[in-house]
CSV table of C-alpha atoms in Angstrom, one decimal:
chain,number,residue,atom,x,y,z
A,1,UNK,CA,-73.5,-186.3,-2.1
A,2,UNK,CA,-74.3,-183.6,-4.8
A,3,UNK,CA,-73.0,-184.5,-8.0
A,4,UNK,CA,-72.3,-183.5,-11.4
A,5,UNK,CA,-71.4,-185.7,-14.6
A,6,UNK,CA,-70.3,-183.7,-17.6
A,7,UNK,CA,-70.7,-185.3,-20.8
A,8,UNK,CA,-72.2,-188.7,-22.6
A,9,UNK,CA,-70.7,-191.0,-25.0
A,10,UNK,CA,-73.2,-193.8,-24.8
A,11,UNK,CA,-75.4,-194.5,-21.6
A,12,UNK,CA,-72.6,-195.0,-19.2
A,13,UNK,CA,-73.7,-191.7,-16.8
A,14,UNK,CA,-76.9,-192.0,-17.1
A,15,UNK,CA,-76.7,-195.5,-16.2
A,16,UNK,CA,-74.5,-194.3,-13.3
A,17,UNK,CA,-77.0,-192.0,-12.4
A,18,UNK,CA,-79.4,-194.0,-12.0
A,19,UNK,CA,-77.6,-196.0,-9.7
A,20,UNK,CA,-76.2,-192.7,-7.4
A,21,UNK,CA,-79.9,-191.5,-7.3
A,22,UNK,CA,-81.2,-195.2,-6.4
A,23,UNK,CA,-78.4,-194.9,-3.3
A,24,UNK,CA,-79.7,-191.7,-2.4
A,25,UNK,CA,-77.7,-189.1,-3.9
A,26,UNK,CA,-78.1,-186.0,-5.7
A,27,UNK,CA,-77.2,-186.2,-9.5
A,28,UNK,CA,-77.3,-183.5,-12.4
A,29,UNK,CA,-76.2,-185.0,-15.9
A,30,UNK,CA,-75.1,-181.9,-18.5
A,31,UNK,CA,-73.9,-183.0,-21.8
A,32,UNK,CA,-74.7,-182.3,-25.4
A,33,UNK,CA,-76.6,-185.5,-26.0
A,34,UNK,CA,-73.4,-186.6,-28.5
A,35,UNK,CA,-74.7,-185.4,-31.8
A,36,UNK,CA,-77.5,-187.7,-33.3
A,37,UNK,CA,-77.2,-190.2,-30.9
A,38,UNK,CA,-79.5,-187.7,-28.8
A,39,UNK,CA,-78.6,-189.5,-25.3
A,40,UNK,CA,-80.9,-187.9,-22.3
A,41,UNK,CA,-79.7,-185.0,-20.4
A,42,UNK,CA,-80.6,-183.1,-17.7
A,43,UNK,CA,-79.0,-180.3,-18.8
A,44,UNK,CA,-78.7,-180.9,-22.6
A,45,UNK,CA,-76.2,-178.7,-24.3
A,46,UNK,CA,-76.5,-177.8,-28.3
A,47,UNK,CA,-76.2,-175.2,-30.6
A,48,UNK,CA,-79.4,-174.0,-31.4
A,49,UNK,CA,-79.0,-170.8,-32.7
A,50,UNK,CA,-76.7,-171.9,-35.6
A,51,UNK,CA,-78.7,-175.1,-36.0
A,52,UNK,CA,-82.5,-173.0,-36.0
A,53,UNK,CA,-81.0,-171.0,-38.5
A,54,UNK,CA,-81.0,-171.8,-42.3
A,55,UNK,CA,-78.3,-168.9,-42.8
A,56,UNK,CA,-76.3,-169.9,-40.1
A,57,UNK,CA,-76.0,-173.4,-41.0
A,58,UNK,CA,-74.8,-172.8,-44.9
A,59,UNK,CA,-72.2,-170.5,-43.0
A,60,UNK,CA,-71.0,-173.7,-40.9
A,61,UNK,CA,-71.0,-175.7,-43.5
A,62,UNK,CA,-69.0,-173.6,-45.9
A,63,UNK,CA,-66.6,-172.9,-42.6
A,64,UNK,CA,-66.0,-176.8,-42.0
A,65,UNK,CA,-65.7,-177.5,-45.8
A,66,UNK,CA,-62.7,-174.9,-46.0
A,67,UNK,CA,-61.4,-175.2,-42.4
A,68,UNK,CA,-62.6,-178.9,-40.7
A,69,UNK,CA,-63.8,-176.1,-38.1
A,70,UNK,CA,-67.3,-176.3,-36.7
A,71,UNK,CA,-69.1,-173.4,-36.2
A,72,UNK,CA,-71.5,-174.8,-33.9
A,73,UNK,CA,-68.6,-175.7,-30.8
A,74,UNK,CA,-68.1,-172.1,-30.4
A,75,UNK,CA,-71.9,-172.1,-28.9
A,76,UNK,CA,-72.3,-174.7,-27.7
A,77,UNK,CA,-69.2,-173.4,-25.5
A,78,UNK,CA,-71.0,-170.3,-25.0
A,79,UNK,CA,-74.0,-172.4,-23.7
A,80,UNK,CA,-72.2,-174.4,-21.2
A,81,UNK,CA,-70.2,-171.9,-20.1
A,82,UNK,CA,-73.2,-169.9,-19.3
A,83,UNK,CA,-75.0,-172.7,-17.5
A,84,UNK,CA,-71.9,-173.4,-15.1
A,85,UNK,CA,-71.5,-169.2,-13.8
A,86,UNK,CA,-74.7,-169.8,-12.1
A,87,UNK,CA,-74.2,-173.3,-10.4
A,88,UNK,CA,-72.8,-173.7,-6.6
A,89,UNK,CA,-71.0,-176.1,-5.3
A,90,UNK,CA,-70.7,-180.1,-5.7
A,91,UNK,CA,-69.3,-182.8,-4.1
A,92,UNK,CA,-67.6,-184.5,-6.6
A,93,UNK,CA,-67.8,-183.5,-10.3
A,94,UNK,CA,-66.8,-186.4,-13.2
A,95,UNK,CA,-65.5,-185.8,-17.0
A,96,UNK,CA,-67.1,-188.7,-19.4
A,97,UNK,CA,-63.6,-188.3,-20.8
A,98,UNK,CA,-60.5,-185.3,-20.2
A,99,UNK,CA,-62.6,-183.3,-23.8
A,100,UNK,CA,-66.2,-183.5,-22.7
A,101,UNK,CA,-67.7,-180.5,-25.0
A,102,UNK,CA,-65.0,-181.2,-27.8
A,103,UNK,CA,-64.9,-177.0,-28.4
A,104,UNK,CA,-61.8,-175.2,-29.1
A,105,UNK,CA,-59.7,-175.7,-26.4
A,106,UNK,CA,-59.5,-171.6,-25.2
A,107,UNK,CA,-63.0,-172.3,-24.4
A,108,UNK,CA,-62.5,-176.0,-23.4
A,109,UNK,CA,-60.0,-174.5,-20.4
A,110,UNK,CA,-62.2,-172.3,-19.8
A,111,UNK,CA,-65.1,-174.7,-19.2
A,112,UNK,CA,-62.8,-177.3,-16.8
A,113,UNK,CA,-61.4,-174.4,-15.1
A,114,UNK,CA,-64.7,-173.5,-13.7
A,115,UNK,CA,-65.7,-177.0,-13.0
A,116,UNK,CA,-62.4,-177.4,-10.9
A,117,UNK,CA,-64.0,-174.0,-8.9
A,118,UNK,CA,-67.1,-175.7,-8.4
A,119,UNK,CA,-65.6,-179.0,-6.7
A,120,UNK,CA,-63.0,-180.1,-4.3
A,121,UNK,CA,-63.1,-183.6,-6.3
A,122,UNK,CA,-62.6,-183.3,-9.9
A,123,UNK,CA,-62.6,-187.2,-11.7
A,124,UNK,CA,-61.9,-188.2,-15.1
A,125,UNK,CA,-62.8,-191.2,-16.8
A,126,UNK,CA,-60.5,-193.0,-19.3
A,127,UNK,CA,-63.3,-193.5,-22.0
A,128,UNK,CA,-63.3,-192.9,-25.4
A,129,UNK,CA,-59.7,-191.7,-26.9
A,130,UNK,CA,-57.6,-189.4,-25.2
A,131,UNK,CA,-54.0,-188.5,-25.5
A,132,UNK,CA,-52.7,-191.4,-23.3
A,133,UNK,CA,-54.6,-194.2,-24.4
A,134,UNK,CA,-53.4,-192.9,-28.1
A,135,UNK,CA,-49.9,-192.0,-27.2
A,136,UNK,CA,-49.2,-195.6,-26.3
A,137,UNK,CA,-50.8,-197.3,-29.1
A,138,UNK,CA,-47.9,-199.4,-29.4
A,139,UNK,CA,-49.3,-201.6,-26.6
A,140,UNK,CA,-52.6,-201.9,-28.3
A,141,UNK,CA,-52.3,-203.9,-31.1
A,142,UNK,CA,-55.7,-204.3,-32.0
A,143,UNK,CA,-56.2,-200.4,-32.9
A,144,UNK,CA,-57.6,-199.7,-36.1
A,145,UNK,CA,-54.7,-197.2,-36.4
A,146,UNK,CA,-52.0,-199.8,-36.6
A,147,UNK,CA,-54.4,-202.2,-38.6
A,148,UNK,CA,-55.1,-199.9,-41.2
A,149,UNK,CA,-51.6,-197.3,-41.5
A,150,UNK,CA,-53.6,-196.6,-44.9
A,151,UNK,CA,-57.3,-195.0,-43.4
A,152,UNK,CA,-56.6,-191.8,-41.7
A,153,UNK,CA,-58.4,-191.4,-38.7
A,154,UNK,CA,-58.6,-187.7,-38.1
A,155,UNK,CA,-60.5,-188.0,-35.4
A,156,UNK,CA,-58.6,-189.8,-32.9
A,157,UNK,CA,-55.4,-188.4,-34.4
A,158,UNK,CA,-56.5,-184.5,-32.9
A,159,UNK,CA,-56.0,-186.5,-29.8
A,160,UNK,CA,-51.9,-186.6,-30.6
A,161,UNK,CA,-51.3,-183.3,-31.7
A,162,UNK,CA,-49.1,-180.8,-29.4
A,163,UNK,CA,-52.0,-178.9,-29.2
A,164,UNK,CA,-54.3,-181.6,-27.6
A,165,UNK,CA,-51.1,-182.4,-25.9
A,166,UNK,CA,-50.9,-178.7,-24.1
A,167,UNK,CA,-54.4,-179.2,-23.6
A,168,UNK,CA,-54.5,-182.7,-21.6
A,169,UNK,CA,-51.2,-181.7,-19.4
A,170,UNK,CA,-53.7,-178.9,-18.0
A,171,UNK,CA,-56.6,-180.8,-17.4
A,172,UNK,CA,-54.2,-183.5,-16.0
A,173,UNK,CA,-53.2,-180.8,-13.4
A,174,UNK,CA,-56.1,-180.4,-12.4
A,175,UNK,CA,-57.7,-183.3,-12.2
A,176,UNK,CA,-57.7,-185.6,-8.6
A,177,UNK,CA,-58.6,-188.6,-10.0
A,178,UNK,CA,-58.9,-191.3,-13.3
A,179,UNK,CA,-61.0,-194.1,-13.6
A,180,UNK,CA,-61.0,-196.6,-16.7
A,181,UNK,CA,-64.2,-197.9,-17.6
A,182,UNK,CA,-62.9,-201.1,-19.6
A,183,UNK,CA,-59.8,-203.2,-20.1
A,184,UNK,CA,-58.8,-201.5,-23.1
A,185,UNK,CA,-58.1,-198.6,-21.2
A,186,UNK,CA,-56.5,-200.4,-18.0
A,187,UNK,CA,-53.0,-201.4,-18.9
A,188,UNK,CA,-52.3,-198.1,-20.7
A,189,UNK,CA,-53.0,-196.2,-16.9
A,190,UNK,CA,-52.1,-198.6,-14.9
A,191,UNK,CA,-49.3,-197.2,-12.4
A,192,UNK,CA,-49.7,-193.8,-13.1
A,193,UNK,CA,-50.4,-191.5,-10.5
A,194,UNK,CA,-54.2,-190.7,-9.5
A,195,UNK,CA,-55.2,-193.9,-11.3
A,196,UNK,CA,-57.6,-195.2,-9.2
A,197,UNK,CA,-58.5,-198.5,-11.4
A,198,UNK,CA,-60.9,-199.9,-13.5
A,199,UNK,CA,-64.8,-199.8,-12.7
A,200,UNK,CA,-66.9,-201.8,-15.1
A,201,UNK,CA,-69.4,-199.8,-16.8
A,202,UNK,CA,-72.8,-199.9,-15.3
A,203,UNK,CA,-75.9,-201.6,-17.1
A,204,UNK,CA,-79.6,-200.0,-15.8
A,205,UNK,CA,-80.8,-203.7,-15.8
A,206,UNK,CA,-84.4,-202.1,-14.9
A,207,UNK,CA,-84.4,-200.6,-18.7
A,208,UNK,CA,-84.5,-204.1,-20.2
A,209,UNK,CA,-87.5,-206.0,-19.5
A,210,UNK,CA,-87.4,-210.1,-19.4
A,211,UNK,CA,-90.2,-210.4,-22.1
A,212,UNK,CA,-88.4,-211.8,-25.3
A,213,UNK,CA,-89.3,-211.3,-28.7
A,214,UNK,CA,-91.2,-213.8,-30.6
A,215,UNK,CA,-89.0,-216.5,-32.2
A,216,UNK,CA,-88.1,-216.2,-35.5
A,217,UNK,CA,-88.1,-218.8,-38.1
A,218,UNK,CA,-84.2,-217.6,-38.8
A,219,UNK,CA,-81.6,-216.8,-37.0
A,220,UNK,CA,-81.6,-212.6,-37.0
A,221,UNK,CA,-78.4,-211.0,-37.3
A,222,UNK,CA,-78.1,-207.6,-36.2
A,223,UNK,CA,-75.0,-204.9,-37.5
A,224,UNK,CA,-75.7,-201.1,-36.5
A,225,UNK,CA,-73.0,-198.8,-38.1
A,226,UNK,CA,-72.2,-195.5,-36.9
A,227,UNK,CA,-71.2,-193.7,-40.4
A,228,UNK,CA,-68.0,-191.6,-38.6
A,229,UNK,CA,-66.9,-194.6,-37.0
A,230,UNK,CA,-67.2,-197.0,-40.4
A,231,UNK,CA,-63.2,-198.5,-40.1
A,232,UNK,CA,-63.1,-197.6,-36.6
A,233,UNK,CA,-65.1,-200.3,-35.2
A,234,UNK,CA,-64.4,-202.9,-38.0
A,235,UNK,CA,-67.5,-202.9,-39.5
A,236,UNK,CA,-65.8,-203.4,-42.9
A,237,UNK,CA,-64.7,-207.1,-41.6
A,238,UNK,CA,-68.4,-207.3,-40.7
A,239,UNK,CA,-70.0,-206.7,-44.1
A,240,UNK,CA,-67.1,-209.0,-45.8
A,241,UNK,CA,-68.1,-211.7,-43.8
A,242,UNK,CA,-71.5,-211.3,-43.9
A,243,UNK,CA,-71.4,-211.9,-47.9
A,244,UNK,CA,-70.4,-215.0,-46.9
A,245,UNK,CA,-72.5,-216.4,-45.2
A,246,UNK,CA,-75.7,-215.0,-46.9
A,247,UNK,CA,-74.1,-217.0,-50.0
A,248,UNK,CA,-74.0,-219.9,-47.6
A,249,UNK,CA,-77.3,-219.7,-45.2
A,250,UNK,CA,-79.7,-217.1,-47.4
A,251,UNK,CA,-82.7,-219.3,-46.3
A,252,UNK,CA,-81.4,-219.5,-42.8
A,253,UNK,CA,-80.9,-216.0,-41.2
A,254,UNK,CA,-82.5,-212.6,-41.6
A,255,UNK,CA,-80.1,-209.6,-41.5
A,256,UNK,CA,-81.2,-206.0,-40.1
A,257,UNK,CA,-78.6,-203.3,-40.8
A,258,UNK,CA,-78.9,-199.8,-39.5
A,259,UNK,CA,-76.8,-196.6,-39.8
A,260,UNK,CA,-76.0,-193.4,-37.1
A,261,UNK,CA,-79.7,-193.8,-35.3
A,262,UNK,CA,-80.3,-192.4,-32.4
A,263,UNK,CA,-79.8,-194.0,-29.0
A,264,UNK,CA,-83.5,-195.0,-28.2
A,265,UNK,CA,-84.1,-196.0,-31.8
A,266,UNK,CA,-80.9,-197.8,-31.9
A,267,UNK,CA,-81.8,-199.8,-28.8
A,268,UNK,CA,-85.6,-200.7,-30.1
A,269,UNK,CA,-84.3,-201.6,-33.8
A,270,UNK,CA,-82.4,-204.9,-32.5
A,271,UNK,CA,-85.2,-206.2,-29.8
A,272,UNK,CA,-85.7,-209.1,-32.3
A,273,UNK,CA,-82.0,-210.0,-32.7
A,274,UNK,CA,-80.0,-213.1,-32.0
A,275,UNK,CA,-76.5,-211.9,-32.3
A,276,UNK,CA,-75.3,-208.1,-32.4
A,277,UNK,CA,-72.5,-207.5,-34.9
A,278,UNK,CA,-70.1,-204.6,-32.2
A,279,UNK,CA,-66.5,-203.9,-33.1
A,280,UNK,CA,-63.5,-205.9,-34.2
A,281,UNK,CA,-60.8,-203.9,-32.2
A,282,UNK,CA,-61.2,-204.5,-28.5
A,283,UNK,CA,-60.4,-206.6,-25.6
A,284,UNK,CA,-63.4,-205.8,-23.8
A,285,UNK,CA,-66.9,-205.2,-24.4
A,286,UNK,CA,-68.0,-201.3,-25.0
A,287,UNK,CA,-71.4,-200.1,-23.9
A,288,UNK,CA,-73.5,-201.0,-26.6
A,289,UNK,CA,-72.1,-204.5,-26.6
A,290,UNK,CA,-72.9,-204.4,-22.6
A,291,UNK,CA,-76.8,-203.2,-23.1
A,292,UNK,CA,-76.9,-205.9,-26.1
A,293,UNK,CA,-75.8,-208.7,-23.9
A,294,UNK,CA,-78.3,-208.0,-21.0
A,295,UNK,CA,-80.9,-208.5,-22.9
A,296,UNK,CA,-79.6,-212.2,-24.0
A,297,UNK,CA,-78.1,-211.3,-27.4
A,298,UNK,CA,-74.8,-212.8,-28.6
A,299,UNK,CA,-72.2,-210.4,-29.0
A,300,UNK,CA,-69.2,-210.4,-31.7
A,301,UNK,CA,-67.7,-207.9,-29.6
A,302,UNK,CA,-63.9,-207.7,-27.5
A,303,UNK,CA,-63.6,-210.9,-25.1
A,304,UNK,CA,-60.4,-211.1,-25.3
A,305,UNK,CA,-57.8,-213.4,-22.9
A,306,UNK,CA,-57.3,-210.7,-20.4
A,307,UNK,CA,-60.7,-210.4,-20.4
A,308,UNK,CA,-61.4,-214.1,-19.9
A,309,UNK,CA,-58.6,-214.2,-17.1
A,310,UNK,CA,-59.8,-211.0,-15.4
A,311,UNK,CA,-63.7,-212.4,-15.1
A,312,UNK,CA,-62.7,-216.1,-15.2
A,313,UNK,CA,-64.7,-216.8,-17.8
A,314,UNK,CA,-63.9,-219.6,-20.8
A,315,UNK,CA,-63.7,-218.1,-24.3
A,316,UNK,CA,-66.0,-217.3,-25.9
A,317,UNK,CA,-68.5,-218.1,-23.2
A,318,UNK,CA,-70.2,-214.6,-22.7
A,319,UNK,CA,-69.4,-213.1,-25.8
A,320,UNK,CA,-67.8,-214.1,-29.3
A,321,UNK,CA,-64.2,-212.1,-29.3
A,322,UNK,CA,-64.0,-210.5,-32.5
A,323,UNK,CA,-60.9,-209.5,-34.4
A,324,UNK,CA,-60.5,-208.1,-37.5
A,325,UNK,CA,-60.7,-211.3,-40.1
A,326,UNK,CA,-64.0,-211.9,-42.0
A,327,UNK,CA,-63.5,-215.2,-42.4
A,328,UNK,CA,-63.0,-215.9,-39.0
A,329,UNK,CA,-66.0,-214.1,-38.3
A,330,UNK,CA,-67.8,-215.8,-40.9
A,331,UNK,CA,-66.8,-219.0,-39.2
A,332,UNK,CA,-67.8,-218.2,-35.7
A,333,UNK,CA,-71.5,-217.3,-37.5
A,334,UNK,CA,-71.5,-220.3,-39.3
A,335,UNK,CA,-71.0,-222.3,-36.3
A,336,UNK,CA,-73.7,-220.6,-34.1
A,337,UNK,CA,-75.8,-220.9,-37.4
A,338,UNK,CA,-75.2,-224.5,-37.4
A,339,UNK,CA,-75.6,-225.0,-33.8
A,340,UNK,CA,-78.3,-222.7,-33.1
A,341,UNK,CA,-79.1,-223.8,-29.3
A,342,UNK,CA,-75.3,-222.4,-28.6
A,343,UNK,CA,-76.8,-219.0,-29.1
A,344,UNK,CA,-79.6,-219.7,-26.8
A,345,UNK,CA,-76.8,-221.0,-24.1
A,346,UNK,CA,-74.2,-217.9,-24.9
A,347,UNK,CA,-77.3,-215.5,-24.5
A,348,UNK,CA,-77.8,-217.1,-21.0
A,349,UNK,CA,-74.7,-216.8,-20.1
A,350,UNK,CA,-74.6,-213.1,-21.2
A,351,UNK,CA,-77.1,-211.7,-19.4
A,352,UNK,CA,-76.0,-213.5,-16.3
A,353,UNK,CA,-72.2,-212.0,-16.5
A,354,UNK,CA,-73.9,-208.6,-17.0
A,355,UNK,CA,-75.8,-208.9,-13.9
A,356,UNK,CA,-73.2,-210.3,-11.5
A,357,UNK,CA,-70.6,-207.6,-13.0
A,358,UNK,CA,-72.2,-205.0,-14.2
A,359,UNK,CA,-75.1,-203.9,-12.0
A,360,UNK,CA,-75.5,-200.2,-12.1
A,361,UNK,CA,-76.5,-200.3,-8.5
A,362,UNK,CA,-73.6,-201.7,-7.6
A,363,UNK,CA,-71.1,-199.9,-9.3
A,364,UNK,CA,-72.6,-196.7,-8.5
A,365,UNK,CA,-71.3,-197.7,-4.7
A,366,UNK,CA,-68.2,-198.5,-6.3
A,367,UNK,CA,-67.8,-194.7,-7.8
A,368,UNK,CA,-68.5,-193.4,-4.6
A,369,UNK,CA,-65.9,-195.7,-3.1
A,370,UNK,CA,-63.4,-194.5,-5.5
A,371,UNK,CA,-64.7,-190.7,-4.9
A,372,UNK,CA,-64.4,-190.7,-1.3
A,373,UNK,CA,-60.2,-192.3,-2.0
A,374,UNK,CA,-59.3,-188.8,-2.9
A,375,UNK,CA,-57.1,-187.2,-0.6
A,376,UNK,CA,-58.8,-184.1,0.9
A,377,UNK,CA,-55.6,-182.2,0.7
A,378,UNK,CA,-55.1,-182.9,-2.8
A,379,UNK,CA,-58.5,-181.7,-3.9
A,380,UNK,CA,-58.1,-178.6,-2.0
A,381,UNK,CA,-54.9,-177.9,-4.2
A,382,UNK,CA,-56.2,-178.6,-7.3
A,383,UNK,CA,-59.2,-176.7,-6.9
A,384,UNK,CA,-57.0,-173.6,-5.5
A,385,UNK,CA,-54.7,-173.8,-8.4
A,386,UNK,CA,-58.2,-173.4,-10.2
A,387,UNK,CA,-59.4,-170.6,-8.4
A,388,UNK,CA,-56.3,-167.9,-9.1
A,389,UNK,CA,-56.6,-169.0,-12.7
A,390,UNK,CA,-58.0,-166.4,-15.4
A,391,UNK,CA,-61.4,-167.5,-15.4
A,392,UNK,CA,-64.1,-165.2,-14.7
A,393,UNK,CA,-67.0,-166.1,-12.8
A,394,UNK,CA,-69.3,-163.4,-14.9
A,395,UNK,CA,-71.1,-164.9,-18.0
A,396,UNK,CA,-69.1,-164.9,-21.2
A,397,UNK,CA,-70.4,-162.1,-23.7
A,398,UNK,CA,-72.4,-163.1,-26.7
């Protein structure tokens, strides 16, 4: 098949391309590399203009100080939009999540309405927040929003205002399929129609060699904070608990804290760890947590009961579940301080669960599985609706 994935949140398309082009398919990955994370692209979208230009970028500023409007979306826009006039057709086209490009939705429409041209299988994955998830955050009780009524959280809140809300009923229109890519994401789609279920994310085992770092004489503790996600992933609970125990073990561990790297920084500055400090607020592991536990590390990351009952695995076992309580957290590190050869064991154990579930080989088949569920008839709907839409198929005007 010839296919496109639009958009990148954390290594979870190009992990599943390398699995689709391992099967022998056809893949083109176009996203905008997700600020400074600077994830690979094939086709990497950005603002250059604005960003190139010292005049331009006091102008954006000043705009977002007054406005919380960013200049640069309005290119980068421009820039996908341009890209997609020229493409033909694929096979099956996939959304990292139903606001790929995050511009202002005029262009945003724009955008998915020429991607719905371009297939007869249009996907979306439930990853990241998006108006559902958020819109039944009663049944998520572990969501920073309800833990912390105090913080705002501006942005996951755009995803519940009416105009996010006209903006997702289009897509949704559009759209043949959805696919959740954890469990957080599962109960709150579960039943609805196009659901097709969960997938687990893939893991490119091949990027993670066996070779493990040299010992340390101390146990190394790893915590890498993303500044615009600071409450959002609980790291707050992990610096509280942290004081703790460098009051209690200073002699015994060495702590390496890093802030808003880029991906393949990111990935090289925890190679020495023992246990990666994730996110307080989930029932399943995200990506990073994933990538961290094939490499052996012990996670303090969601593992939560329906995620022990869904993998029948024993708490605790492949990952340490983490909820928002430094002193429990401080407790769990104390014990794998205390205990060091659990971490060993846990580590094991981790790597193992991410091969056997995870393997981006095999879930690539199990996208394409999932692809070829759409109804043909349905496609050719959607993608009809699509085509007596507004948009033009001529490049947008600078």
């Amino acid at each position: 098949m010839r296919i496109l994935l639009v958009g990148e949140y954390s290594n979870l398309h190009n992990s599943l391309k390398a699995g689709l082009l391992a099967n022998g398919h056809e893949v083109t990955l176009i996203s905008t590399g997700d600020a400074f994370k600077k994830l690979p692209s094939d086709v990497l979208i950005q603002a250059k203009r604005i960003e190139e230009s010292r005049i331009l970028q006091t102008l954006r500023k000043g705009i977002f100080k007054l406005t919380k409007f960013d200049l640069a979306t309005l290119e980068i826009g421009y820039r996908a939009l341009d890209w997609l006039v020229d493409q033909s057709q694929y096979d099956v086209i996939q959304l990292i999540n139903e606001y790929p490009f995050k511009t202002p939705y005029f262009i945003e429409k724009r955008i998915v309405k020429r991607l719905r041209q371009l297939t007869p299988k249009l996907v979306i994955l439930a990853c990241g927040d998006d108006y559902i998830y958020l819109n039944n955050i009663d049944k998520l009780p572990h969501h920073p929003i309800l833990q912390h009524p105090d913080i705002d959280f501006p942005y996951s809140e755009k995803y519940l205002t009416a105009a996010h809300k006209k903006y997702h009923e289009f897509v949704f229109e559009l759209k043949d399929l959805v696919i959740s890519t954890d469990l957080d994401y599962h109960p709150i789609y579960k039943g609805r129609t196009d659901y097709f279920g969960l997938i687990p994310n893939p893991v490119n085992l091949d990027n993670f060699n066996n070779t493990q770092p040299e010992k340390q004489n101390r146990i190394v503790i790893f915590q890498g904070v993303n500044r615009s996600n600071y409450y959002k992933k609980g790291n707050y609970y992990f610096d509280s608990a942290l004081c703790i125990i460098r009051q209690k073990f200073s002699d015994r561990i060495k702590l390496i804290c890093v802030t808003s790297l880029p991906y393949a920084e990111y990935i090289d500055s925890y190679r020495e760890a023992d246990i990666i400090l994730d996110q307080t607020y989930a029932e399943d592991q995200g990506y990073n947590a994933l990538e961290a536990m094939a490499q052996g590390k012990v996670v303090f990351t969601g593992a939560g009961a329906s995620f022990c009952e869904r993998y029948q695995v024993a708490p605790n076992s492949v990952a340490i579940h983490t909820i928002p309580d430094a002193e429990k957290i401080a407790q769990d590190l104390e014990e794998l301080i205390l205990n060091p050869q659990r971490i060993a064991e846990i580590g094991t154990r981790a790597k193992r669960f991410v091969q056997e579930h995870h393997n981006y080989l095999n879930v690539a088949e199990k996208y394409v599985s999932a692809w070829n569920s759409i109804k043909s008839d349905d496609a050719v709907s959607a993608s009809s609706e699509a085509q007596k839409s507004d948009t033009k198929n001529s490049k947008p005007t600078e």
